[in-house]
């Protein structure tokens, strides 16, 4: 299962994806399905990011699948340019596709697995934040027994899970086992400016449980080009966390880096697809959660062949989180452009702020 996404243009500003772009992406996916490249697909948006969810039998990092996503995004960007939509082609940082979209701008989460009797998968896609926004989420799901009682109650899960953690600055990674190395794990992933979780596997058999995108657009481009709005795939049930354990971290929102100009801390608000648009101060950062079942290599479909996708956060159960998120948003906005509403100096290095400060450089006088 591959989830590949890019911001290829939006309306108005950075709010949401325009309908004609979604229609074009869907057309490209339908053609690819007909040609036998993919088995099934679902196109949706997380704020201003276009998301291509695909099932296929080509494995992770397949040049054919990545090529399909790249061509689809290129075609959509062309359309966005014609319509003069905002940030047309924003996340397509190079013209030179050479087999894999990683490092070219789009975000990718892929999981490859042998189907069990029944395979539920939760698809997370976020806007106005960065991959490390999933650190807290994945910790709660796979390492915190107060969230996931299966870690205590389900004998197939008491072995715990391993986290593959990427150092995004040094481009190196380390695998840490929970619960044995939980404190070391938290020491790393609590530092969201540097560390992000690539994937999670079950300790006793190495079964893949989750995978997350880890693109760092600004490191690739060397300048601010928007945040690396992330995606994540999480497998559920039968010896993996239940669907409810995967969604329950969103009983309360938490603060993530991104929001306006990728430069502010804001609450991570769970929303249904109909509210997947970033309005207030270009936010607040939002996440959609979709539930699917994988069945014989396909997204399980209804009688008309349409994939059955359950919009998990389109539910009153998450109203409290949304209310709390807006209280947090209001509180953070009272600080204007002052810290801690604004990101720390390290993270601000990758925004447009240094360009503003450059003009002051010559005016500083050494204090006696
Ligand atoms: P499974 O062990 O079948 O995944 O059931 C657990 C469950 O659904 C708890 O909500
Ligand atoms: P995106 O990364 O979602 O394009 O947002 C960019 C931005 O600057 C929002 O204020
Ligand atoms: Mg954008
Ligand atoms: Mg975005």
mmCIF file of C-alpha atoms and ligand atoms in Angstrom:
data_model
loop_
_atom_site.group_PDB
_atom_site.id
_atom_site.type_symbol
_atom_site.label_atom_id
_atom_site.label_comp_id
_atom_site.label_asym_id
_atom_site.label_seq_id
_atom_site.Cartn_x
_atom_site.Cartn_y
_atom_site.Cartn_z
ATOM 1 C CA UNK A 1 0.000 0.000 0.000
ATOM 2 C CA UNK A 2 1.460 3.347 -1.064
ATOM 3 C CA UNK A 3 0.305 6.752 0.073
ATOM 4 C CA UNK A 4 2.071 9.448 -1.945
ATOM 5 C CA UNK A 5 1.219 13.138 -1.583
ATOM 6 C CA UNK A 6 2.208 16.563 -2.793
ATOM 7 C CA UNK A 7 1.027 20.145 -2.680
ATOM 8 C CA UNK A 8 0.618 20.855 -6.372
ATOM 9 C CA UNK A 9 -1.480 23.994 -6.076
ATOM 10 C CA UNK A 10 -4.403 25.157 -3.988
ATOM 11 C CA UNK A 11 -7.325 27.518 -3.606
ATOM 12 C CA UNK A 12 -7.395 30.155 -2.158
ATOM 13 C CA UNK A 13 -3.790 30.522 -0.988
ATOM 14 C CA UNK A 14 -2.884 27.392 1.003
ATOM 15 C CA UNK A 15 -6.421 26.420 2.104
ATOM 16 C CA UNK A 16 -7.545 23.382 0.089
ATOM 17 C CA UNK A 17 -7.200 21.462 -3.199
ATOM 18 C CA UNK A 18 -9.354 22.649 -6.114
ATOM 19 C CA UNK A 19 -11.907 20.199 -7.504
ATOM 20 C CA UNK A 20 -10.494 20.070 -11.095
ATOM 21 C CA UNK A 21 -7.140 18.897 -9.712
ATOM 22 C CA UNK A 22 -8.775 16.101 -7.732
ATOM 23 C CA UNK A 23 -10.771 15.077 -10.811
ATOM 24 C CA UNK A 24 -7.628 14.964 -12.938
ATOM 25 C CA UNK A 25 -5.740 12.935 -10.295
ATOM 26 C CA UNK A 26 -8.664 10.501 -10.144
ATOM 27 C CA UNK A 27 -8.658 10.156 -13.946
ATOM 28 C CA UNK A 28 -4.918 9.336 -13.932
ATOM 29 C CA UNK A 29 -5.432 6.767 -11.169
ATOM 30 C CA UNK A 30 -8.380 5.158 -13.014
ATOM 31 C CA UNK A 31 -6.232 4.837 -16.163
ATOM 32 C CA UNK A 32 -3.420 3.241 -14.159
ATOM 33 C CA UNK A 33 -5.861 0.785 -12.604
ATOM 34 C CA UNK A 34 -7.172 -0.127 -16.046
ATOM 35 C CA UNK A 35 -3.601 -0.622 -17.290
ATOM 36 C CA UNK A 36 -2.959 -2.998 -14.365
ATOM 37 C CA UNK A 37 -0.287 -0.808 -12.735
ATOM 38 C CA UNK A 38 -2.271 -0.467 -9.508
ATOM 39 C CA UNK A 39 -5.031 -2.674 -8.094
ATOM 40 C CA UNK A 40 -7.114 0.069 -6.499
ATOM 41 C CA UNK A 41 -6.896 3.695 -5.398
ATOM 42 C CA UNK A 42 -8.521 6.503 -3.460
ATOM 43 C CA UNK A 43 -7.803 10.193 -4.070
ATOM 44 C CA UNK A 44 -8.448 12.704 -1.277
ATOM 45 C CA UNK A 45 -7.015 15.889 0.201
ATOM 46 C CA UNK A 46 -5.503 16.976 3.482
ATOM 47 C CA UNK A 47 -5.882 20.750 3.368
ATOM 48 C CA UNK A 48 -3.914 21.909 0.320
ATOM 49 C CA UNK A 49 -2.185 18.552 -0.202
ATOM 50 C CA UNK A 50 -3.326 16.018 -2.823
ATOM 51 C CA UNK A 51 -3.177 12.462 -1.528
ATOM 52 C CA UNK A 52 -2.926 9.312 -3.693
ATOM 53 C CA UNK A 53 -3.699 6.108 -1.807
ATOM 54 C CA UNK A 54 -2.877 3.050 -3.918
ATOM 55 C CA UNK A 55 -2.727 -0.719 -3.517
ATOM 56 C CA UNK A 56 -0.544 -2.751 -5.860
ATOM 57 C CA UNK A 57 1.775 -5.732 -5.948
ATOM 58 C CA UNK A 58 4.945 -3.900 -7.016
ATOM 59 C CA UNK A 59 6.454 -3.531 -3.505
ATOM 60 C CA UNK A 60 7.729 -0.448 -1.730
ATOM 61 C CA UNK A 61 9.893 2.033 -3.661
ATOM 62 C CA UNK A 62 8.625 0.748 -7.012
ATOM 63 C CA UNK A 63 9.813 3.032 -9.868
ATOM 64 C CA UNK A 64 6.558 2.287 -11.669
ATOM 65 C CA UNK A 65 4.354 3.377 -8.748
ATOM 66 C CA UNK A 66 6.503 6.393 -7.902
ATOM 67 C CA UNK A 67 6.567 7.294 -11.600
ATOM 68 C CA UNK A 68 2.784 7.121 -11.751
ATOM 69 C CA UNK A 69 2.470 9.429 -8.731
ATOM 70 C CA UNK A 70 5.055 11.814 -10.179
ATOM 71 C CA UNK A 71 3.319 12.005 -13.580
ATOM 72 C CA UNK A 72 -0.045 12.499 -11.896
ATOM 73 C CA UNK A 73 1.309 15.364 -9.786
ATOM 74 C CA UNK A 74 3.048 16.908 -12.819
ATOM 75 C CA UNK A 75 -0.191 16.853 -14.813
ATOM 76 C CA UNK A 76 -2.107 18.370 -11.877
ATOM 77 C CA UNK A 77 0.555 21.067 -11.450
ATOM 78 C CA UNK A 78 0.190 21.956 -15.142
ATOM 79 C CA UNK A 79 -3.539 22.312 -14.657
ATOM 80 C CA UNK A 80 -3.004 24.376 -11.491
ATOM 81 C CA UNK A 81 -0.631 26.664 -13.428
ATOM 82 C CA UNK A 82 -3.223 27.167 -16.137
ATOM 83 C CA UNK A 83 -5.840 28.065 -13.550
ATOM 84 C CA UNK A 84 -3.259 30.279 -11.781
ATOM 85 C CA UNK A 85 -3.975 28.460 -8.528
ATOM 86 C CA UNK A 86 -1.734 29.226 -5.611
ATOM 87 C CA UNK A 87 1.662 27.542 -5.294
ATOM 88 C CA UNK A 88 1.162 25.518 -8.488
ATOM 89 C CA UNK A 89 3.754 22.734 -8.425
ATOM 90 C CA UNK A 90 4.938 23.835 -4.970
ATOM 91 C CA UNK A 91 6.232 20.439 -3.820
ATOM 92 C CA UNK A 92 7.721 19.285 -7.143
ATOM 93 C CA UNK A 93 11.242 20.463 -6.568
ATOM 94 C CA UNK A 94 12.948 18.983 -9.606
ATOM 95 C CA UNK A 95 12.163 18.083 -13.211
ATOM 96 C CA UNK A 96 14.441 15.094 -13.101
ATOM 97 C CA UNK A 97 12.497 12.026 -11.986
ATOM 98 C CA UNK A 98 14.752 9.007 -11.756
ATOM 99 C CA UNK A 99 12.718 6.183 -10.287
ATOM 100 C CA UNK A 100 11.752 7.409 -6.806
ATOM 101 C CA UNK A 101 9.897 10.517 -5.631
ATOM 102 C CA UNK A 102 11.782 10.583 -2.307
ATOM 103 C CA UNK A 103 14.037 13.626 -2.258
ATOM 104 C CA UNK A 104 12.051 15.347 -5.014
ATOM 105 C CA UNK A 105 9.398 16.890 -2.769
ATOM 106 C CA UNK A 106 6.391 14.550 -2.459
ATOM 107 C CA UNK A 107 5.823 12.696 0.828
ATOM 108 C CA UNK A 108 5.645 8.891 0.845
ATOM 109 C CA UNK A 109 4.417 6.249 3.297
ATOM 110 C CA UNK A 110 4.470 2.639 2.109
ATOM 111 C CA UNK A 111 3.747 -0.670 3.800
ATOM 112 C CA UNK A 112 4.312 -4.059 2.221
ATOM 113 C CA UNK A 113 2.650 -7.044 3.854
ATOM 114 C CA UNK A 114 1.244 -10.502 3.364
ATOM 115 C CA UNK A 115 -2.498 -10.249 3.860
ATOM 116 C CA UNK A 116 -3.942 -11.686 7.051
ATOM 117 C CA UNK A 117 -7.492 -13.038 7.330
ATOM 118 C CA UNK A 118 -8.624 -9.430 7.512
ATOM 119 C CA UNK A 119 -6.490 -6.317 7.230
ATOM 120 C CA UNK A 120 -7.762 -2.981 8.539
ATOM 121 C CA UNK A 121 -5.482 0.004 7.810
ATOM 122 C CA UNK A 122 -5.769 3.545 9.157
ATOM 123 C CA UNK A 123 -4.621 6.263 6.776
ATOM 124 C CA UNK A 124 -3.464 9.499 8.388
ATOM 125 C CA UNK A 125 -2.783 12.653 6.351
ATOM 126 C CA UNK A 126 -2.009 16.062 7.833
ATOM 127 C CA UNK A 127 -1.631 19.634 6.631
ATOM 128 C CA UNK A 128 0.342 22.603 8.019
ATOM 129 C CA UNK A 129 2.777 20.502 9.986
ATOM 130 C CA UNK A 130 5.793 18.187 9.617
ATOM 131 C CA UNK A 131 6.555 14.443 9.858
ATOM 132 C CA UNK A 132 7.700 14.692 13.500
ATOM 133 C CA UNK A 133 4.101 15.650 14.358
ATOM 134 C CA UNK A 134 3.494 11.886 14.263
ATOM 135 C CA UNK A 135 6.157 11.147 16.934
ATOM 136 C CA UNK A 136 3.744 11.695 19.813
ATOM 137 C CA UNK A 137 0.937 9.889 17.960
ATOM 138 C CA UNK A 138 3.017 6.772 17.197
ATOM 139 C CA UNK A 139 4.453 6.734 20.724
ATOM 140 C CA UNK A 140 0.912 6.786 22.176
ATOM 141 C CA UNK A 141 -0.325 4.036 19.821
ATOM 142 C CA UNK A 142 2.612 1.648 20.052
ATOM 143 C CA UNK A 143 4.365 2.328 23.356
ATOM 144 C CA UNK A 144 1.929 3.874 25.855
ATOM 145 C CA UNK A 145 -0.235 1.310 27.690
ATOM 146 C CA UNK A 146 -2.453 4.096 29.034
ATOM 147 C CA UNK A 147 -3.526 4.682 25.414
ATOM 148 C CA UNK A 148 -3.228 1.148 24.037
ATOM 149 C CA UNK A 149 -4.481 -1.325 26.605
ATOM 150 C CA UNK A 150 -3.666 -4.106 24.126
ATOM 151 C CA UNK A 151 -0.003 -3.678 25.145
ATOM 152 C CA UNK A 152 -1.102 -5.068 28.530
ATOM 153 C CA UNK A 153 -4.150 -7.175 27.665
ATOM 154 C CA UNK A 154 -3.419 -8.793 24.254
ATOM 155 C CA UNK A 155 -0.787 -11.580 24.548
ATOM 156 C CA UNK A 156 0.177 -11.023 20.869
ATOM 157 C CA UNK A 157 1.210 -7.457 21.663
ATOM 158 C CA UNK A 158 2.941 -7.687 25.062
ATOM 159 C CA UNK A 159 6.259 -8.207 23.194
ATOM 160 C CA UNK A 160 6.096 -4.486 22.335
ATOM 161 C CA UNK A 161 7.192 -2.626 19.213
ATOM 162 C CA UNK A 162 10.404 -1.285 17.655
ATOM 163 C CA UNK A 163 10.723 2.250 16.319
ATOM 164 C CA UNK A 164 13.014 3.165 13.430
ATOM 165 C CA UNK A 165 13.969 6.776 14.168
ATOM 166 C CA UNK A 166 15.517 9.130 11.606
ATOM 167 C CA UNK A 167 17.817 11.992 12.521
ATOM 168 C CA UNK A 168 16.598 14.424 9.841
ATOM 169 C CA UNK A 169 19.588 16.742 10.195
ATOM 170 C CA UNK A 170 22.354 14.130 9.980
ATOM 171 C CA UNK A 171 20.358 11.744 7.750
ATOM 172 C CA UNK A 172 21.068 8.666 9.885
ATOM 173 C CA UNK A 173 18.711 6.356 11.750
ATOM 174 C CA UNK A 174 18.536 4.053 14.763
ATOM 175 C CA UNK A 175 16.099 1.300 15.792
ATOM 176 C CA UNK A 176 14.917 1.336 19.421
ATOM 177 C CA UNK A 177 12.825 -1.333 21.147
ATOM 178 C CA UNK A 178 9.919 -0.511 23.419
ATOM 179 C CA UNK A 179 9.387 -1.199 26.294
ATOM 180 C CA UNK A 180 13.063 -2.116 26.952
ATOM 181 C CA UNK A 181 14.487 1.141 25.568
ATOM 182 C CA UNK A 182 11.454 3.373 26.089
ATOM 183 C CA UNK A 183 13.292 6.172 27.893
ATOM 184 C CA UNK A 184 15.980 6.376 25.197
ATOM 185 C CA UNK A 185 13.248 6.364 22.557
ATOM 186 C CA UNK A 186 11.488 9.271 24.253
ATOM 187 C CA UNK A 187 14.790 11.108 24.687
ATOM 188 C CA UNK A 188 15.068 11.135 20.901
ATOM 189 C CA UNK A 189 11.515 11.488 19.585
ATOM 190 C CA UNK A 190 10.594 14.185 22.100
ATOM 191 C CA UNK A 191 13.027 16.388 20.141
ATOM 192 C CA UNK A 192 10.711 16.904 17.166
ATOM 193 C CA UNK A 193 12.996 19.430 15.482
ATOM 194 C CA UNK A 194 15.522 16.695 14.739
ATOM 195 C CA UNK A 195 14.009 13.222 15.058
ATOM 196 C CA UNK A 196 11.107 11.579 13.259
ATOM 197 C CA UNK A 197 9.780 8.038 13.244
ATOM 198 C CA UNK A 198 10.149 6.210 9.901
ATOM 199 C CA UNK A 199 8.354 3.008 10.782
ATOM 200 C CA UNK A 200 7.202 0.728 13.575
ATOM 201 C CA UNK A 201 7.498 -3.076 13.637
ATOM 202 C CA UNK A 202 6.293 -5.704 16.115
ATOM 203 C CA UNK A 203 9.135 -7.028 18.271
ATOM 204 C CA UNK A 204 8.556 -10.785 18.151
ATOM 205 C CA UNK A 205 8.211 -11.266 14.395
ATOM 206 C CA UNK A 206 9.239 -7.957 12.779
ATOM 207 C CA UNK A 207 5.739 -7.514 11.269
ATOM 208 C CA UNK A 208 5.325 -4.007 9.834
ATOM 209 C CA UNK A 209 2.799 -2.033 11.893
ATOM 210 C CA UNK A 210 3.185 1.565 10.678
ATOM 211 C CA UNK A 211 5.120 3.731 8.238
ATOM 212 C CA UNK A 212 5.379 7.489 8.061
ATOM 213 C CA UNK A 213 6.701 9.979 5.499
ATOM 214 C CA UNK A 214 9.963 11.651 6.490
ATOM 215 C CA UNK A 215 10.565 14.214 3.745
ATOM 216 C CA UNK A 216 12.336 17.395 4.822
ATOM 217 C CA UNK A 217 11.467 19.736 1.965
ATOM 218 C CA UNK A 218 13.419 22.662 3.317
ATOM 219 C CA UNK A 219 16.590 20.610 3.691
ATOM 220 C CA UNK A 220 16.190 19.449 0.073
ATOM 221 C CA UNK A 221 15.423 22.867 -1.379
ATOM 222 C CA UNK A 222 17.726 24.765 1.004
ATOM 223 C CA UNK A 223 14.988 27.361 1.506
ATOM 224 C CA UNK A 224 11.423 27.655 2.750
ATOM 225 C CA UNK A 225 9.014 25.994 0.336
ATOM 226 C CA UNK A 226 6.190 25.085 2.743
ATOM 227 C CA UNK A 227 6.098 22.421 5.427
ATOM 228 C CA UNK A 228 6.487 18.714 4.753
ATOM 229 C CA UNK A 229 2.848 17.990 5.449
ATOM 230 C CA UNK A 230 3.099 14.329 6.451
ATOM 231 C CA UNK A 231 1.270 11.032 5.887
ATOM 232 C CA UNK A 232 1.228 7.819 7.884
ATOM 233 C CA UNK A 233 -0.209 4.308 7.443
ATOM 234 C CA UNK A 234 -1.063 2.248 10.528
ATOM 235 C CA UNK A 235 -2.212 -1.403 10.454
ATOM 236 C CA UNK A 236 -4.811 -2.478 12.981
ATOM 237 C CA UNK A 237 -6.275 -5.411 14.979
ATOM 238 C CA UNK A 238 -5.412 -9.049 15.602
ATOM 239 C CA UNK A 239 -2.121 -8.568 17.447
ATOM 240 C CA UNK A 240 -1.738 -4.937 16.398
ATOM 241 C CA UNK A 241 -3.424 -1.955 18.112
ATOM 242 C CA UNK A 242 -7.185 -1.821 17.545
ATOM 243 C CA UNK A 243 -8.717 0.902 15.373
ATOM 244 C CA UNK A 244 -9.922 2.644 18.537
ATOM 245 C CA UNK A 245 -6.440 2.572 20.064
ATOM 246 C CA UNK A 246 -5.091 4.144 16.882
ATOM 247 C CA UNK A 247 -7.604 7.015 16.995
ATOM 248 C CA UNK A 248 -7.761 7.613 20.749
ATOM 249 C CA UNK A 249 -4.602 9.785 20.955
ATOM 250 C CA UNK A 250 -6.904 12.403 19.377
ATOM 251 C CA UNK A 251 -9.213 12.554 22.382
ATOM 252 C CA UNK A 252 -7.104 15.647 23.141
ATOM 253 C CA UNK A 253 -5.136 17.761 20.667
ATOM 254 C CA UNK A 254 -1.425 18.465 21.082
ATOM 255 C CA UNK A 255 0.814 21.207 19.713
ATOM 256 C CA UNK A 256 2.769 20.658 16.499
ATOM 257 C CA UNK A 257 5.149 22.831 14.458
ATOM 258 C CA UNK A 258 3.853 24.398 11.235
ATOM 259 C CA UNK A 259 0.697 26.488 10.861
ATOM 260 C CA UNK A 260 1.144 29.986 9.359
ATOM 261 C CA UNK A 261 4.242 30.187 7.126
ATOM 262 C CA UNK A 262 5.495 26.959 8.694
ATOM 263 C CA UNK A 263 6.683 29.132 11.565
ATOM 264 C CA UNK A 264 4.321 28.601 14.500
ATOM 265 C CA UNK A 265 3.218 26.063 17.085
ATOM 266 C CA UNK A 266 -0.427 25.154 16.712
ATOM 267 C CA UNK A 267 -2.888 22.511 17.939
ATOM 268 C CA UNK A 268 -3.232 19.365 15.836
ATOM 269 C CA UNK A 269 -6.970 19.294 15.084
ATOM 270 C CA UNK A 270 -8.658 16.047 13.942
ATOM 271 C CA UNK A 271 -11.294 16.734 11.250
ATOM 272 C CA UNK A 272 -13.524 14.901 8.793
ATOM 273 C CA UNK A 273 -12.842 15.250 5.061
ATOM 274 C CA UNK A 274 -15.498 17.952 4.714
ATOM 275 C CA UNK A 275 -13.436 20.132 7.088
ATOM 276 C CA UNK A 276 -10.078 19.257 5.562
ATOM 277 C CA UNK A 277 -9.198 22.865 4.774
ATOM 278 C CA UNK A 278 -6.858 25.237 6.594
ATOM 279 C CA UNK A 279 -8.657 28.530 7.090
ATOM 280 C CA UNK A 280 -7.841 30.311 10.350
ATOM 281 C CA UNK A 281 -4.273 31.723 10.293
ATOM 282 C CA UNK A 282 -3.746 29.073 7.556
ATOM 283 C CA UNK A 283 -4.808 26.399 9.991
ATOM 284 C CA UNK A 284 -4.941 25.251 12.650
ATOM 285 C CA UNK A 285 -2.849 22.243 11.578
ATOM 286 C CA UNK A 286 -5.312 19.498 10.669
ATOM 287 C CA UNK A 287 -5.329 15.754 10.356
ATOM 288 C CA UNK A 288 -7.786 13.459 8.610
ATOM 289 C CA UNK A 289 -8.031 9.768 9.500
ATOM 290 C CA UNK A 290 -9.511 7.279 7.042
ATOM 291 C CA UNK A 291 -10.294 3.652 7.774
ATOM 292 C CA UNK A 292 -10.022 1.041 4.998
ATOM 293 C CA UNK A 293 -9.755 -2.733 4.706
ATOM 294 C CA UNK A 294 -7.304 -4.403 2.332
ATOM 295 C CA UNK A 295 -8.868 -7.390 0.633
ATOM 296 C CA UNK A 296 -7.112 -9.513 -2.020
ATOM 297 C CA UNK A 297 -4.726 -6.675 -2.837
ATOM 298 C CA UNK A 298 -7.539 -4.145 -3.190
ATOM 299 C CA UNK A 299 -9.170 -1.546 -1.007
ATOM 300 C CA UNK A 300 -12.347 -3.426 -0.036
ATOM 301 C CA UNK A 301 -15.046 -2.011 -2.324
ATOM 302 C CA UNK A 302 -18.831 -1.785 -2.410
ATOM 303 C CA UNK A 303 -21.070 -3.412 -5.044
ATOM 304 C CA UNK A 304 -20.281 -0.599 -7.523
ATOM 305 C CA UNK A 305 -16.560 -1.177 -7.128
ATOM 306 C CA UNK A 306 -16.016 2.034 -5.140
ATOM 307 C CA UNK A 307 -13.566 1.681 -2.243
ATOM 308 C CA UNK A 308 -15.274 1.806 1.141
ATOM 309 C CA UNK A 309 -13.535 4.554 3.093
ATOM 310 C CA UNK A 310 -14.629 5.444 6.615
ATOM 311 C CA UNK A 311 -14.030 9.082 7.574
ATOM 312 C CA UNK A 312 -13.044 8.422 11.183
ATOM 313 C CA UNK A 313 -12.867 11.969 12.579
ATOM 314 C CA UNK A 314 -16.238 12.917 11.060
ATOM 315 C CA UNK A 315 -17.724 11.933 14.405
ATOM 316 C CA UNK A 316 -19.015 13.762 17.499
ATOM 317 C CA UNK A 317 -16.513 11.705 19.534
ATOM 318 C CA UNK A 318 -13.867 14.201 18.347
ATOM 319 C CA UNK A 319 -15.892 17.371 19.032
ATOM 320 C CA UNK A 320 -14.198 17.817 22.404
ATOM 321 C CA UNK A 321 -10.743 17.680 20.761
ATOM 322 C CA UNK A 322 -11.838 20.251 18.186
ATOM 323 C CA UNK A 323 -13.142 22.573 20.892
ATOM 324 C CA UNK A 324 -9.962 22.176 22.926
ATOM 325 C CA UNK A 325 -7.920 22.744 19.765
ATOM 326 C CA UNK A 326 -9.645 26.062 19.132
ATOM 327 C CA UNK A 327 -9.065 27.126 22.736
ATOM 328 C CA UNK A 328 -5.393 26.280 22.324
ATOM 329 C CA UNK A 329 -5.331 28.084 18.955
ATOM 330 C CA UNK A 330 -6.827 31.196 20.518
ATOM 331 C CA UNK A 331 -4.350 31.091 23.415
ATOM 332 C CA UNK A 332 -1.330 30.637 21.146
ATOM 333 C CA UNK A 333 -2.462 33.443 18.825
ATOM 334 C CA UNK A 334 -2.523 35.879 21.767
ATOM 335 C CA UNK A 335 1.300 35.744 21.599
ATOM 336 C CA UNK A 336 1.430 37.068 18.046
ATOM 337 C CA UNK A 337 4.876 36.566 16.593
ATOM 338 C CA UNK A 338 6.538 36.120 20.000
ATOM 339 C CA UNK A 339 7.932 32.826 21.244
ATOM 340 C CA UNK A 340 6.606 30.329 22.210
ATOM 341 C CA UNK A 341 3.925 30.891 19.545
ATOM 342 C CA UNK A 342 6.704 31.325 16.997
ATOM 343 C CA UNK A 343 9.063 28.357 16.479
ATOM 344 C CA UNK A 344 12.510 28.450 18.082
ATOM 345 C CA UNK A 345 15.525 29.903 16.242
ATOM 346 C CA UNK A 346 16.748 26.511 14.933
ATOM 347 C CA UNK A 347 13.480 25.767 13.157
ATOM 348 C CA UNK A 348 13.121 29.388 11.980
ATOM 349 C CA UNK A 349 16.393 28.957 10.056
ATOM 350 C CA UNK A 350 14.320 27.045 7.504
ATOM 351 C CA UNK A 351 11.660 29.721 7.044
ATOM 352 C CA UNK A 352 11.789 33.057 5.236
ATOM 353 C CA UNK A 353 12.848 34.878 8.439
ATOM 354 C CA UNK A 354 16.636 34.810 7.803
ATOM 355 C CA UNK A 355 16.038 36.861 4.606
ATOM 356 C CA UNK A 356 14.426 39.560 6.743
ATOM 357 C CA UNK A 357 17.219 39.529 9.311
ATOM 358 C CA UNK A 358 19.990 39.660 6.682
ATOM 359 C CA UNK A 359 19.377 43.349 6.037
ATOM 360 C CA UNK A 360 20.073 44.162 9.718
ATOM 361 C CA UNK A 361 23.421 42.421 9.842
ATOM 362 C CA UNK A 362 25.593 45.441 9.024
ATOM 363 C CA UNK A 363 23.771 47.659 11.499
ATOM 364 C CA UNK A 364 24.746 45.795 14.668
ATOM 365 C CA UNK A 365 27.465 47.599 16.710
ATOM 366 C CA UNK A 366 29.582 45.645 19.185
ATOM 367 C CA UNK A 367 28.761 46.581 22.816
ATOM 368 C CA UNK A 368 31.744 47.948 24.775
HETATM 369 P P1 LIG B 1 -8.748 -8.168 17.975
HETATM 370 O O1 LIG B 1 -7.824 -8.903 18.889
HETATM 371 O O2 LIG B 1 -9.589 -9.076 17.137
HETATM 372 O O3 LIG B 1 -8.041 -7.138 17.165
HETATM 373 O O4 LIG B 1 -9.825 -7.409 18.896
HETATM 374 C C1 LIG B 1 -9.469 -6.420 19.772
HETATM 375 C C2 LIG B 1 -10.445 -5.319 19.684
HETATM 376 O O5 LIG B 1 -11.124 -5.162 18.691
HETATM 377 C C3 LIG B 1 -10.516 -4.375 20.788
HETATM 378 O O6 LIG B 1 -11.197 -3.223 20.429
HETATM 379 P P1 LIG B 2 1.710 24.507 2.976
HETATM 380 O O1 LIG B 2 3.003 23.871 3.436
HETATM 381 O O2 LIG B 2 0.527 23.672 3.403
HETATM 382 O O3 LIG B 2 1.727 24.771 1.508
HETATM 383 O O4 LIG B 2 1.541 25.872 3.742
HETATM 384 C C1 LIG B 2 2.479 26.853 3.519
HETATM 385 C C2 LIG B 2 2.261 28.103 4.318
HETATM 386 O O5 LIG B 2 3.131 28.942 4.303
HETATM 387 C C3 LIG B 2 1.022 28.302 5.082
HETATM 388 O O6 LIG B 2 0.966 29.550 5.712
HETATM 389 MG MG1 LIG B 3 0.516 25.077 -0.038
HETATM 390 MG MG1 LIG B 4 0.024 21.737 2.799
#
